[in-house]
mmCIF file with all atom_site columns, C-alpha atoms in Angstrom:
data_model
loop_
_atom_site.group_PDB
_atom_site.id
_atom_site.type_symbol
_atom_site.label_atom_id
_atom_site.label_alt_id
_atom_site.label_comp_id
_atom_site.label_asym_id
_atom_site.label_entity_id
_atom_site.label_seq_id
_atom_site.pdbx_PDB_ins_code
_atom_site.Cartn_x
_atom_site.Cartn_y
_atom_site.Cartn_z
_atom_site.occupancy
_atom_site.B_iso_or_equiv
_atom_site.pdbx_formal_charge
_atom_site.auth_seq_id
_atom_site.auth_comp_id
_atom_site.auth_asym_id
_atom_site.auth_atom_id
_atom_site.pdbx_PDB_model_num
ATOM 1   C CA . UNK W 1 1   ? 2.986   40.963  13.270  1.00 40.00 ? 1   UNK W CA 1
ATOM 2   C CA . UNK W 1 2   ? 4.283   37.629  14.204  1.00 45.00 ? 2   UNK W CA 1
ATOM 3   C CA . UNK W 1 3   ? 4.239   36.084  17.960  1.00 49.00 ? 3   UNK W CA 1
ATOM 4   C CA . UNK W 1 4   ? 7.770   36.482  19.298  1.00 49.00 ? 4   UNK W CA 1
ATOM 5   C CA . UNK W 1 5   ? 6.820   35.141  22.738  1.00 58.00 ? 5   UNK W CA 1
ATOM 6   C CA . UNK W 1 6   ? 7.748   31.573  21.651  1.00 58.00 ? 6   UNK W CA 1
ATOM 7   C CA . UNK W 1 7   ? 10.321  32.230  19.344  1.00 66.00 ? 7   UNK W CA 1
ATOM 8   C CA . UNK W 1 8   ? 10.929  28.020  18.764  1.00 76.00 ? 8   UNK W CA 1
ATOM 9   C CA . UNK W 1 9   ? 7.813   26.844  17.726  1.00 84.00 ? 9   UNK W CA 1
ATOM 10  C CA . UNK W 1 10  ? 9.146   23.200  17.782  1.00 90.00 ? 10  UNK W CA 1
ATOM 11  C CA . UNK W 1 11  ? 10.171  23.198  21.178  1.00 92.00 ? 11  UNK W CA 1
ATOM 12  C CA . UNK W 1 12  ? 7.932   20.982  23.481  1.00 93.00 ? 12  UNK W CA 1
ATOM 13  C CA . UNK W 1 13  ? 5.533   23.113  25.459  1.00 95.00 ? 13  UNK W CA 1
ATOM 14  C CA . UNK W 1 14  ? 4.652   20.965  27.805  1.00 96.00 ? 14  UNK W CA 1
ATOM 15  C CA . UNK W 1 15  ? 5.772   20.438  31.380  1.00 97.00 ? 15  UNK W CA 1
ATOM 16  C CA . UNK W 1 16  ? 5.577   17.048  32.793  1.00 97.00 ? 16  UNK W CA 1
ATOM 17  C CA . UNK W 1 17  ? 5.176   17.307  36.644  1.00 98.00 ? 17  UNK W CA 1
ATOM 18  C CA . UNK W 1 18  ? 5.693   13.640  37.715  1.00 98.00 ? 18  UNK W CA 1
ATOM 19  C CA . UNK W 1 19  ? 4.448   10.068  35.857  1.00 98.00 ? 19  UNK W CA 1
ATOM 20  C CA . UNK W 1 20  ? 2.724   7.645   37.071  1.00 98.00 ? 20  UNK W CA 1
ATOM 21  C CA . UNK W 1 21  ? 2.778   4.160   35.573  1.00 98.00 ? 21  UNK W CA 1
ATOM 22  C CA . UNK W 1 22  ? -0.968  2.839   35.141  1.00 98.00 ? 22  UNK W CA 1
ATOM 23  C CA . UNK W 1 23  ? -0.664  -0.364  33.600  1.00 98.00 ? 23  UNK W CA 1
ATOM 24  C CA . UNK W 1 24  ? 1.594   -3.111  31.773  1.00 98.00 ? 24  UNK W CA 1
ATOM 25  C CA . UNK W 1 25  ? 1.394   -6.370  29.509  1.00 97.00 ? 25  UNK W CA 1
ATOM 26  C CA . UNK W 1 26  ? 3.618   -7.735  26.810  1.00 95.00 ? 26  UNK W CA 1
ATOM 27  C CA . UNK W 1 27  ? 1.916   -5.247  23.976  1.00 96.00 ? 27  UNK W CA 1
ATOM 28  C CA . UNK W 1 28  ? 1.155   -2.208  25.910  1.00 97.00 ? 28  UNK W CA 1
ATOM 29  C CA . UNK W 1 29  ? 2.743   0.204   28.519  1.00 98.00 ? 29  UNK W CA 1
ATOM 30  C CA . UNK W 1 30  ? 0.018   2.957   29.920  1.00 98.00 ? 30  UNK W CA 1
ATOM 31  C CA . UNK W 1 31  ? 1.523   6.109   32.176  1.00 98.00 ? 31  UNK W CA 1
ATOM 32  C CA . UNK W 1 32  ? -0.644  9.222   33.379  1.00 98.00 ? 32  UNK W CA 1
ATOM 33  C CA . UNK W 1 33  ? 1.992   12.663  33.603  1.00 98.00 ? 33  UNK W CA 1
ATOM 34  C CA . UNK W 1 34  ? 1.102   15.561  35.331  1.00 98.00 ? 34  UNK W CA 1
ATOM 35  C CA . UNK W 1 35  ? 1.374   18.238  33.263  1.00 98.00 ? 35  UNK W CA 1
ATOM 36  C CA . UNK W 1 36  ? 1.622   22.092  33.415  1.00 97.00 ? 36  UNK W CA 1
ATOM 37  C CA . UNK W 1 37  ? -0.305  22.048  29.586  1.00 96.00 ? 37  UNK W CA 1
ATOM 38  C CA . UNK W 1 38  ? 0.796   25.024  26.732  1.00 95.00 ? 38  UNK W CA 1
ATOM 39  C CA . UNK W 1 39  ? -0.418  27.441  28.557  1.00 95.00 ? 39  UNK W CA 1
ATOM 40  C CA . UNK W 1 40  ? 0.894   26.867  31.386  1.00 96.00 ? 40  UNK W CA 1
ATOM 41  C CA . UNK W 1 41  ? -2.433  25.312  33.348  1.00 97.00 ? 41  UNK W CA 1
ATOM 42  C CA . UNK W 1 42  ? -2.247  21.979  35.316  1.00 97.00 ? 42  UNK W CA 1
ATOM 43  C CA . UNK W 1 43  ? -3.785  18.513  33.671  1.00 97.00 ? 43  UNK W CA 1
ATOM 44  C CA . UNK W 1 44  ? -2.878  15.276  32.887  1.00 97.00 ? 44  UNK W CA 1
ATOM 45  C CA . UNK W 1 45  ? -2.061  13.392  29.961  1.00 97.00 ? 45  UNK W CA 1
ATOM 46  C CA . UNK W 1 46  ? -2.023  9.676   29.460  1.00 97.00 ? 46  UNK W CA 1
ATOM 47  C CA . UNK W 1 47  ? 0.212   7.959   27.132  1.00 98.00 ? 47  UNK W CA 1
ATOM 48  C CA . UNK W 1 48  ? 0.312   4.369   25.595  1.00 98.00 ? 48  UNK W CA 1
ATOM 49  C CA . UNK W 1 49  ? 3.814   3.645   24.856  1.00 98.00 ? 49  UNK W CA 1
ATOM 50  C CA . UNK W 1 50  ? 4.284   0.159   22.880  1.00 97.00 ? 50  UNK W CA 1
ATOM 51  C CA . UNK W 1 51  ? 6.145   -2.707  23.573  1.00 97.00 ? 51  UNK W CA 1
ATOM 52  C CA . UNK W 1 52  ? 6.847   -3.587  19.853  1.00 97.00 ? 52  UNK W CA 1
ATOM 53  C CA . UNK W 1 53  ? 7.244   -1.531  16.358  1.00 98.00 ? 53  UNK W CA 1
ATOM 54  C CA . UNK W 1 54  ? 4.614   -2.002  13.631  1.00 98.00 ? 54  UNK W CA 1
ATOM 55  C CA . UNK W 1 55  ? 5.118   -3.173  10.141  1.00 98.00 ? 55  UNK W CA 1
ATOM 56  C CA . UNK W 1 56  ? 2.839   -3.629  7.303   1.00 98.00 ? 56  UNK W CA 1
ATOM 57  C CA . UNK W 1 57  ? 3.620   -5.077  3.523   1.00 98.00 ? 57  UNK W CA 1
ATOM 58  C CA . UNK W 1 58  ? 1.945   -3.994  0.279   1.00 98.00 ? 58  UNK W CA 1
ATOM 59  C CA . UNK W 1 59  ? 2.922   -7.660  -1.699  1.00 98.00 ? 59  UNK W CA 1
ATOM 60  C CA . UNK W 1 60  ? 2.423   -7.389  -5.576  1.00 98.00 ? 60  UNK W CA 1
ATOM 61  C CA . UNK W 1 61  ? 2.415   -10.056 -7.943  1.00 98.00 ? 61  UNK W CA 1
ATOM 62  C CA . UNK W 1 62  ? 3.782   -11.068 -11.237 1.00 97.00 ? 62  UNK W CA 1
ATOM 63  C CA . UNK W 1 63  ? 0.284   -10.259 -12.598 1.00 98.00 ? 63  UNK W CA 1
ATOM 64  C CA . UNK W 1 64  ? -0.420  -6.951  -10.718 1.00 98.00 ? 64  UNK W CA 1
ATOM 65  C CA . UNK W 1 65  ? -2.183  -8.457  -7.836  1.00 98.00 ? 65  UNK W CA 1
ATOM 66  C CA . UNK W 1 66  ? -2.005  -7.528  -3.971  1.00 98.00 ? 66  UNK W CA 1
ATOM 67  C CA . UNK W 1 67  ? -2.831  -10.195 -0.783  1.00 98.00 ? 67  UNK W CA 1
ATOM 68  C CA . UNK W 1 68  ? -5.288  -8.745  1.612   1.00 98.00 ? 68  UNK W CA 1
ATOM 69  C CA . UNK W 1 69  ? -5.861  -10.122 4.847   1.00 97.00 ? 69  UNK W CA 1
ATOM 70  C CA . UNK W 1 70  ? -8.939  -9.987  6.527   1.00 96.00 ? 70  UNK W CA 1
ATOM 71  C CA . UNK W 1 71  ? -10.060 -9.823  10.245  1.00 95.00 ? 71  UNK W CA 1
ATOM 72  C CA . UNK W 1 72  ? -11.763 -9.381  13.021  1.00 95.00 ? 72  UNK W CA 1
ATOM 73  C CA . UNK W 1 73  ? -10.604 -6.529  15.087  1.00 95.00 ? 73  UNK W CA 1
ATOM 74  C CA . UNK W 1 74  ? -11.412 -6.308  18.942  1.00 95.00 ? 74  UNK W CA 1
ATOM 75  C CA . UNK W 1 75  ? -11.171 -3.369  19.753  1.00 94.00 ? 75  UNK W CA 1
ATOM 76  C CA . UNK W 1 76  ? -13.291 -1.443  17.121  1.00 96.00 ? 76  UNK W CA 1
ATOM 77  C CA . UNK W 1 77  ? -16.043 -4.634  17.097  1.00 97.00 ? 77  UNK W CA 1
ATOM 78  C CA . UNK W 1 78  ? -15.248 -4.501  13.478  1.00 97.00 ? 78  UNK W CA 1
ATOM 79  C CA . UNK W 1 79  ? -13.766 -6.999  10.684  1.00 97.00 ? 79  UNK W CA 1
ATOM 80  C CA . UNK W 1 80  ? -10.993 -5.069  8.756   1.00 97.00 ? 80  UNK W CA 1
ATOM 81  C CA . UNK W 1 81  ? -9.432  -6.195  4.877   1.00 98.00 ? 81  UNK W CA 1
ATOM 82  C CA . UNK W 1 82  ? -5.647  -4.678  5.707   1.00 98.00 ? 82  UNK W CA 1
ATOM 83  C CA . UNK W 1 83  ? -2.180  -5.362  3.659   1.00 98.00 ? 83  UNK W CA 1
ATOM 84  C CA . UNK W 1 84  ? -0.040  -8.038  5.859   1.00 97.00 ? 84  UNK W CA 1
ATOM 85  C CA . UNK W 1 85  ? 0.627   -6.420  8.859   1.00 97.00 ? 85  UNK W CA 1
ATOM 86  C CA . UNK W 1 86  ? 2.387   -7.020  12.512  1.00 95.00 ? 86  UNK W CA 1
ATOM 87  C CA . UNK W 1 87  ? 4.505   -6.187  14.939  1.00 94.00 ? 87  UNK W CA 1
ATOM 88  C CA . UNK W 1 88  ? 8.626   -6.854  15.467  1.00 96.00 ? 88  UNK W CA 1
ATOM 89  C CA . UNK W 1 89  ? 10.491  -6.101  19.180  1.00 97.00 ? 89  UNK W CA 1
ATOM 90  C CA . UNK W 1 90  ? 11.991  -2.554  19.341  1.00 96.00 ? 90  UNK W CA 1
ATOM 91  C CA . UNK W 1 91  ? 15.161  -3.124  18.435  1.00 96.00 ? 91  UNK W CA 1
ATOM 92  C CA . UNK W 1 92  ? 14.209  -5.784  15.505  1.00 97.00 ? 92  UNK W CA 1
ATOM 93  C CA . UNK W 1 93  ? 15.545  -4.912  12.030  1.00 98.00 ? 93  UNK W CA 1
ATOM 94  C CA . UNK W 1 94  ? 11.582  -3.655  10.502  1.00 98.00 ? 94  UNK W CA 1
ATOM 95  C CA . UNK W 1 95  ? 12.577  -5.558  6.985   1.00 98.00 ? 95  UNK W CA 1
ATOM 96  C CA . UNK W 1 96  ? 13.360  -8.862  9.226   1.00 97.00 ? 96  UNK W CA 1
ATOM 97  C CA . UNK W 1 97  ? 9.910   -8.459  11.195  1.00 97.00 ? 97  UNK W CA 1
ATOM 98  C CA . UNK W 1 98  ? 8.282   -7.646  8.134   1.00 97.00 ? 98  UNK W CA 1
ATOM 99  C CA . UNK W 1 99  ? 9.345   -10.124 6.224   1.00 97.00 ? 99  UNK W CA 1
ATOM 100 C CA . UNK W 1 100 ? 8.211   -12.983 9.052   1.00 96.00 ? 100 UNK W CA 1
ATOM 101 C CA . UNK W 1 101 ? 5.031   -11.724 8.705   1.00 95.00 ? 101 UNK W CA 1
ATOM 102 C CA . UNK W 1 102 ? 4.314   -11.677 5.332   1.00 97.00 ? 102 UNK W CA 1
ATOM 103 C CA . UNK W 1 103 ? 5.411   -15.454 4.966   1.00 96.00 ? 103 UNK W CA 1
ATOM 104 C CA . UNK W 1 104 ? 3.154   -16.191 8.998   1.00 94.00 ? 104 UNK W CA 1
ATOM 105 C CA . UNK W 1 105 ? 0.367   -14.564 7.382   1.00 95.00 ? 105 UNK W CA 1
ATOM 106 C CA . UNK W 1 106 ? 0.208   -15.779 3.670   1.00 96.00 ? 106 UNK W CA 1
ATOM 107 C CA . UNK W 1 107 ? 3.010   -18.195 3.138   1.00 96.00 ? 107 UNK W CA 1
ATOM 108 C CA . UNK W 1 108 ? 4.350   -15.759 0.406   1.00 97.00 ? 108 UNK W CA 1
ATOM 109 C CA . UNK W 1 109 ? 8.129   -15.117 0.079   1.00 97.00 ? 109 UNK W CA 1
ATOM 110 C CA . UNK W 1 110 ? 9.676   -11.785 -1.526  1.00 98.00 ? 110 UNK W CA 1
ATOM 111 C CA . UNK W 1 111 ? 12.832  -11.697 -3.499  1.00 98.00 ? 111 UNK W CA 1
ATOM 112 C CA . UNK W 1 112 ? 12.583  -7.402  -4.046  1.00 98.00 ? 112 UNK W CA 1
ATOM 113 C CA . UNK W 1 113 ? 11.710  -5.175  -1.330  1.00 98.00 ? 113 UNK W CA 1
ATOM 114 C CA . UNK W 1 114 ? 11.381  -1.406  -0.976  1.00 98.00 ? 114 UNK W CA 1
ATOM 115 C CA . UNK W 1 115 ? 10.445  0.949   1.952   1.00 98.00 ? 115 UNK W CA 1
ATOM 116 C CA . UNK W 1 116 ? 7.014   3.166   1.642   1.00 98.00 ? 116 UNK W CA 1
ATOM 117 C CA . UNK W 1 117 ? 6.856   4.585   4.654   1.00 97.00 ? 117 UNK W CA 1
ATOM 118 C CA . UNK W 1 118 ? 7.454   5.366   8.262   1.00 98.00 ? 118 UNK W CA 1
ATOM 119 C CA . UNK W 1 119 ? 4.330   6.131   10.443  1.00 97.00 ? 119 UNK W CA 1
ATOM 120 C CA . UNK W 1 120 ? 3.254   7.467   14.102  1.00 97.00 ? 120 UNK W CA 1
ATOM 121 C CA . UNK W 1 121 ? -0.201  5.914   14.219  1.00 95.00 ? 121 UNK W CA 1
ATOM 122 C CA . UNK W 1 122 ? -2.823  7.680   16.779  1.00 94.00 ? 122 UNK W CA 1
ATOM 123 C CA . UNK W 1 123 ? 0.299   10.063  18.067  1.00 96.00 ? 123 UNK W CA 1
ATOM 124 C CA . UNK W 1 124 ? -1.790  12.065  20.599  1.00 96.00 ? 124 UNK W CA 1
ATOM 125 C CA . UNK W 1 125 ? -2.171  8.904   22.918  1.00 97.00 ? 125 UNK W CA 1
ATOM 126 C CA . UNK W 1 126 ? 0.482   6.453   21.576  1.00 97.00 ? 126 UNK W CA 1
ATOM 127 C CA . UNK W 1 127 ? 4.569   6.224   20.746  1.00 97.00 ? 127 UNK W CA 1
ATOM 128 C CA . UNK W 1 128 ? 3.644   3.454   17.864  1.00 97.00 ? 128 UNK W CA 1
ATOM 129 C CA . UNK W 1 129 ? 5.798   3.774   15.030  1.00 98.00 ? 129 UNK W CA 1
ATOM 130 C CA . UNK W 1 130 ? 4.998   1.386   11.511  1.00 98.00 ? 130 UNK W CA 1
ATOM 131 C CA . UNK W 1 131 ? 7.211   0.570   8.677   1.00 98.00 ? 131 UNK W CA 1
ATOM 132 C CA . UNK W 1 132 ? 5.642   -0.291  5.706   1.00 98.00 ? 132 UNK W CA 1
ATOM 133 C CA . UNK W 1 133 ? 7.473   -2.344  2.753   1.00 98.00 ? 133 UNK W CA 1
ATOM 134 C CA . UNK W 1 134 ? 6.310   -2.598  -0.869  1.00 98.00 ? 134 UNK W CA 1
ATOM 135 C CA . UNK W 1 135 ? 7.384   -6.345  -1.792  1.00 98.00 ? 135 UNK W CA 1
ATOM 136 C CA . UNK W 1 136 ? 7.162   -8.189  -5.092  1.00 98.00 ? 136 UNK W CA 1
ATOM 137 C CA . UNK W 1 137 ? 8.694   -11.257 -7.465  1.00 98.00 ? 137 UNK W CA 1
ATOM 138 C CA . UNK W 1 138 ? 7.265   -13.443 -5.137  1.00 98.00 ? 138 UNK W CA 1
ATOM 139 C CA . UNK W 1 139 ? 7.091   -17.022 -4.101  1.00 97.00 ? 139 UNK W CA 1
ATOM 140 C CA . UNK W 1 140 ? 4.088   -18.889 -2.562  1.00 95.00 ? 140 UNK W CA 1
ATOM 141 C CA . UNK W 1 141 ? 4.534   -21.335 0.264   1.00 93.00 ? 141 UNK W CA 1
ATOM 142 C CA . UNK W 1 142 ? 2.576   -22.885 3.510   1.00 90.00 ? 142 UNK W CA 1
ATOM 143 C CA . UNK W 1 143 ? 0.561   -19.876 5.870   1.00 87.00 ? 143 UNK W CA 1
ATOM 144 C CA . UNK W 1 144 ? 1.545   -20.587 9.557   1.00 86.00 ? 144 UNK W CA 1
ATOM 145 C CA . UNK W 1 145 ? -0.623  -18.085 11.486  1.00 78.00 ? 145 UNK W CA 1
ATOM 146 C CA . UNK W 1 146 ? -0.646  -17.479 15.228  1.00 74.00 ? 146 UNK W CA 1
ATOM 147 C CA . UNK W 1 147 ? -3.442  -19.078 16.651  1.00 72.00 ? 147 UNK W CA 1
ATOM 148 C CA . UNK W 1 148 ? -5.127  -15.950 17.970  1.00 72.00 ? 148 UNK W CA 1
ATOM 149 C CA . UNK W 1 149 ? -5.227  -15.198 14.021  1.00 71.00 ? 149 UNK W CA 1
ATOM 150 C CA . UNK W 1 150 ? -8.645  -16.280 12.879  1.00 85.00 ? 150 UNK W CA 1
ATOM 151 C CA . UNK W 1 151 ? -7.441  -15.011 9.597   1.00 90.00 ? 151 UNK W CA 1
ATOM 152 C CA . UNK W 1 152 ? -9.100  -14.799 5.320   1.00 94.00 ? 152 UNK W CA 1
ATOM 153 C CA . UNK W 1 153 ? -6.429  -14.099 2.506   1.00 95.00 ? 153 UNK W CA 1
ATOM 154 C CA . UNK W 1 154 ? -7.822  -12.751 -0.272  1.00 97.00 ? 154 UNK W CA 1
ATOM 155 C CA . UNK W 1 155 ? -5.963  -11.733 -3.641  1.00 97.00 ? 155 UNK W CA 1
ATOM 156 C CA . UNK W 1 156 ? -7.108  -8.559  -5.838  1.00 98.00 ? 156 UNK W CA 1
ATOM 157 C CA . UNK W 1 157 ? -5.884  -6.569  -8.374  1.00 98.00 ? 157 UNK W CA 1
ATOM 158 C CA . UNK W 1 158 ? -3.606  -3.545  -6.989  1.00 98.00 ? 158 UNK W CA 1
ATOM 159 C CA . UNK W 1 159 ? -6.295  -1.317  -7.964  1.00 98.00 ? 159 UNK W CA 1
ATOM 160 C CA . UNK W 1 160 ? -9.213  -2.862  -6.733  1.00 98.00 ? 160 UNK W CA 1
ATOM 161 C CA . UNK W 1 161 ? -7.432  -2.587  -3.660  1.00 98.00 ? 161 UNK W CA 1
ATOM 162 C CA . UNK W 1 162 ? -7.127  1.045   -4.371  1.00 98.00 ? 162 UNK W CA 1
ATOM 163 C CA . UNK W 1 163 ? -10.283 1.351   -4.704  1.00 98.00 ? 163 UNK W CA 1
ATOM 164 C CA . UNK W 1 164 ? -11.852 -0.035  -1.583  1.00 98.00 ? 164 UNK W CA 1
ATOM 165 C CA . UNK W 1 165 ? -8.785  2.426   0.264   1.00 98.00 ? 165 UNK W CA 1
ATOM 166 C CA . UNK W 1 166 ? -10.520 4.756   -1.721  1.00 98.00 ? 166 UNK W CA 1
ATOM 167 C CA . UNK W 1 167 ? -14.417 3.975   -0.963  1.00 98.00 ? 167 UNK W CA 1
ATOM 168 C CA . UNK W 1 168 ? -13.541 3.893   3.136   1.00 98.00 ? 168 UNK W CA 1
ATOM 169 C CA . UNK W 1 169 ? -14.287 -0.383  2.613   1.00 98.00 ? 169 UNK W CA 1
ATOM 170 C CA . UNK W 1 170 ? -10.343 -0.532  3.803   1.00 98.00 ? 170 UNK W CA 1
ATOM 171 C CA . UNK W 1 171 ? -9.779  1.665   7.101   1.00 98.00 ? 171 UNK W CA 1
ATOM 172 C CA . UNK W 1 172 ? -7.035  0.561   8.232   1.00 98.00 ? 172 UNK W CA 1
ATOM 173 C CA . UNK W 1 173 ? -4.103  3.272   8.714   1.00 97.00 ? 173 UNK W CA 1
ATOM 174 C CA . UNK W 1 174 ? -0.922  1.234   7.148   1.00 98.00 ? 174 UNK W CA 1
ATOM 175 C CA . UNK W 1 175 ? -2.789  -0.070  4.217   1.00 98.00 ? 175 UNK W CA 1
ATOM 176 C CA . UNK W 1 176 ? -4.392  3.393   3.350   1.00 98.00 ? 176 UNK W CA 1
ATOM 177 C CA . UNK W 1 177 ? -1.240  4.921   3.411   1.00 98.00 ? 177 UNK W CA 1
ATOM 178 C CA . UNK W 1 178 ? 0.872   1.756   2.086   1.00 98.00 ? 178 UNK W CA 1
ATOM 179 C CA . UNK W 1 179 ? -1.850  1.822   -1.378  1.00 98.00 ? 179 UNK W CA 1
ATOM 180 C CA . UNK W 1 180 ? -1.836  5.467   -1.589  1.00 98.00 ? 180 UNK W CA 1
ATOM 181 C CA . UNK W 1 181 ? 2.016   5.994   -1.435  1.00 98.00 ? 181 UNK W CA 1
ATOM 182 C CA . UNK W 1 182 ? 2.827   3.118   -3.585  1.00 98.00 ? 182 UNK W CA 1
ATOM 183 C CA . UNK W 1 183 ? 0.244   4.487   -6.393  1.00 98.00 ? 183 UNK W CA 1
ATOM 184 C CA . UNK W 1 184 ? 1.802   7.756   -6.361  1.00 98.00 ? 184 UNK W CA 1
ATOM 185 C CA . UNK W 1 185 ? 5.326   6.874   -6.438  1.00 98.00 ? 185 UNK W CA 1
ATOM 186 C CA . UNK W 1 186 ? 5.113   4.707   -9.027  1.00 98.00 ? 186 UNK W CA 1
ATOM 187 C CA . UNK W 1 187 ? 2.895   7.710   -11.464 1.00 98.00 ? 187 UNK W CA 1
ATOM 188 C CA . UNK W 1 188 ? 5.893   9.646   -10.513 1.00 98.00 ? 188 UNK W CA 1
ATOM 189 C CA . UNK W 1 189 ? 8.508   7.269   -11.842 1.00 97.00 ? 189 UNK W CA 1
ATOM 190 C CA . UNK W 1 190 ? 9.867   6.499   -8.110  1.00 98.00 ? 190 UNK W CA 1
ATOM 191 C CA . UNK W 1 191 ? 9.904   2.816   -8.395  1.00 98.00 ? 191 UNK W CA 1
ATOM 192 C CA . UNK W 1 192 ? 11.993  0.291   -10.084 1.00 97.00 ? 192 UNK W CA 1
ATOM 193 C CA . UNK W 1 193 ? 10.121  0.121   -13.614 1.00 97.00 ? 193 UNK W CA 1
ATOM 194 C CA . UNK W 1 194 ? 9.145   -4.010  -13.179 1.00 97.00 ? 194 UNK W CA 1
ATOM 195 C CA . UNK W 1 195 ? 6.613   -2.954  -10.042 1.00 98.00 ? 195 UNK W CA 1
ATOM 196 C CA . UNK W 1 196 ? 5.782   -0.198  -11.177 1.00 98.00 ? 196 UNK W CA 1
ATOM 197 C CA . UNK W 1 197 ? 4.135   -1.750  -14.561 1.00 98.00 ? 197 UNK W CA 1
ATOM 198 C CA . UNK W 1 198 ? 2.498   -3.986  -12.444 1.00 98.00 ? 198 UNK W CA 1
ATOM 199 C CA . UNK W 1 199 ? 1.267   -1.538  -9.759  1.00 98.00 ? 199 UNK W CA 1
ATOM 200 C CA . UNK W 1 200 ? -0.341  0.136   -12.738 1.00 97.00 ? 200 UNK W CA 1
ATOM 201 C CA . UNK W 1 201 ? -1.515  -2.095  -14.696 1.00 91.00 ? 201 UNK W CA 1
#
């Protein structure tokens, strides 16, 4: 027989008692609630809300290759192979931030974009949303990086880079996701037909 006591499963079952704000900088906002929890017990719940929107880029090239940029990350004490990835304020256009960070990060241009995706990344402790772009028929020019970018470009063949996604050697949430949707739009005929020849060739 089905539960009738919460008739709208959708609706937020929590109760936020009061917030707290922890701690700030230009990247990150931290707050503790108190919280009556689902059922209806007191706890706490911290949240990292974001002070900028993600975006990541899947670039392919006129011969079927992606750009992979490699580095170290802090805060897993790991280096990471990702797509082109960063960050745009919250009320930046996610094409315009994207498209800044492609040519900061590997001095490539695109004339044809398309959306992948729209992501919450780590949504039981953070508000980060990511936009991911598929971009090709592109241009080469002059990497400017930030200088806390200690950064290694490396170009592969679309599926080699499907592959690593695939092995676990690329961890990295918006590349995953930007390899795996692009791959599976284009075997179901959901991209423009130039890309998609070259995302599977």
């Amino acid at each position: 027989m089905p539960d009738k006591s919460n008739p709208n499963k959708t609706a937020n079952p929590w109760t936020v008692l009061s917030t707290q704000p922890i701690y700030q900088n230009r990247w990150i906002r931290v707050v503790e609630h108190d919280v009556l929890n689902p059922a209806g017990k007191p706890g706490i719940y911290g949240v990292v809300h974001m002070q900028h929107i993600a975006t990541g880029v899947l670039p392919i090239d006129a011969d079927g290759c992606t750009t992979l940029v490699g580095q170290y990350r802090f805060p897993l004490g790991v280096y990471s192979w990702e797509i082109p990835e960063g960050g745009g304020a919250l009320d930046e256009d996610p094409l315009e931030a994207v498209q800044r960070e492609l040519a900061e990060e590997t001095g490539l241009m695109a004339r044809r974009w398309h959306p992948l995706l729209r992501m919450h990344l780590s949504n039981s402790v953070t508000d980060e949303v990511a936009h991911c772009f598929l971009a090709w028929d592109l241009e080469q020019g002059i990497a400017e990086p930030e200088e806390t970018e200690d950064l290694q470009v490396r170009r592969v063949p679309f599926r080699e880079a499907y592959d690593m996604a695939m092995r676990g050697d690329i961890t990295d949430a918006m590349a995953v996701a930007s390899l795996m949707k692009a791959r599976l739009l284009a075997l179901d005929g959901k991209l423009p037909k130039d890309v998609t020849a070259l995302i599977l060739k």
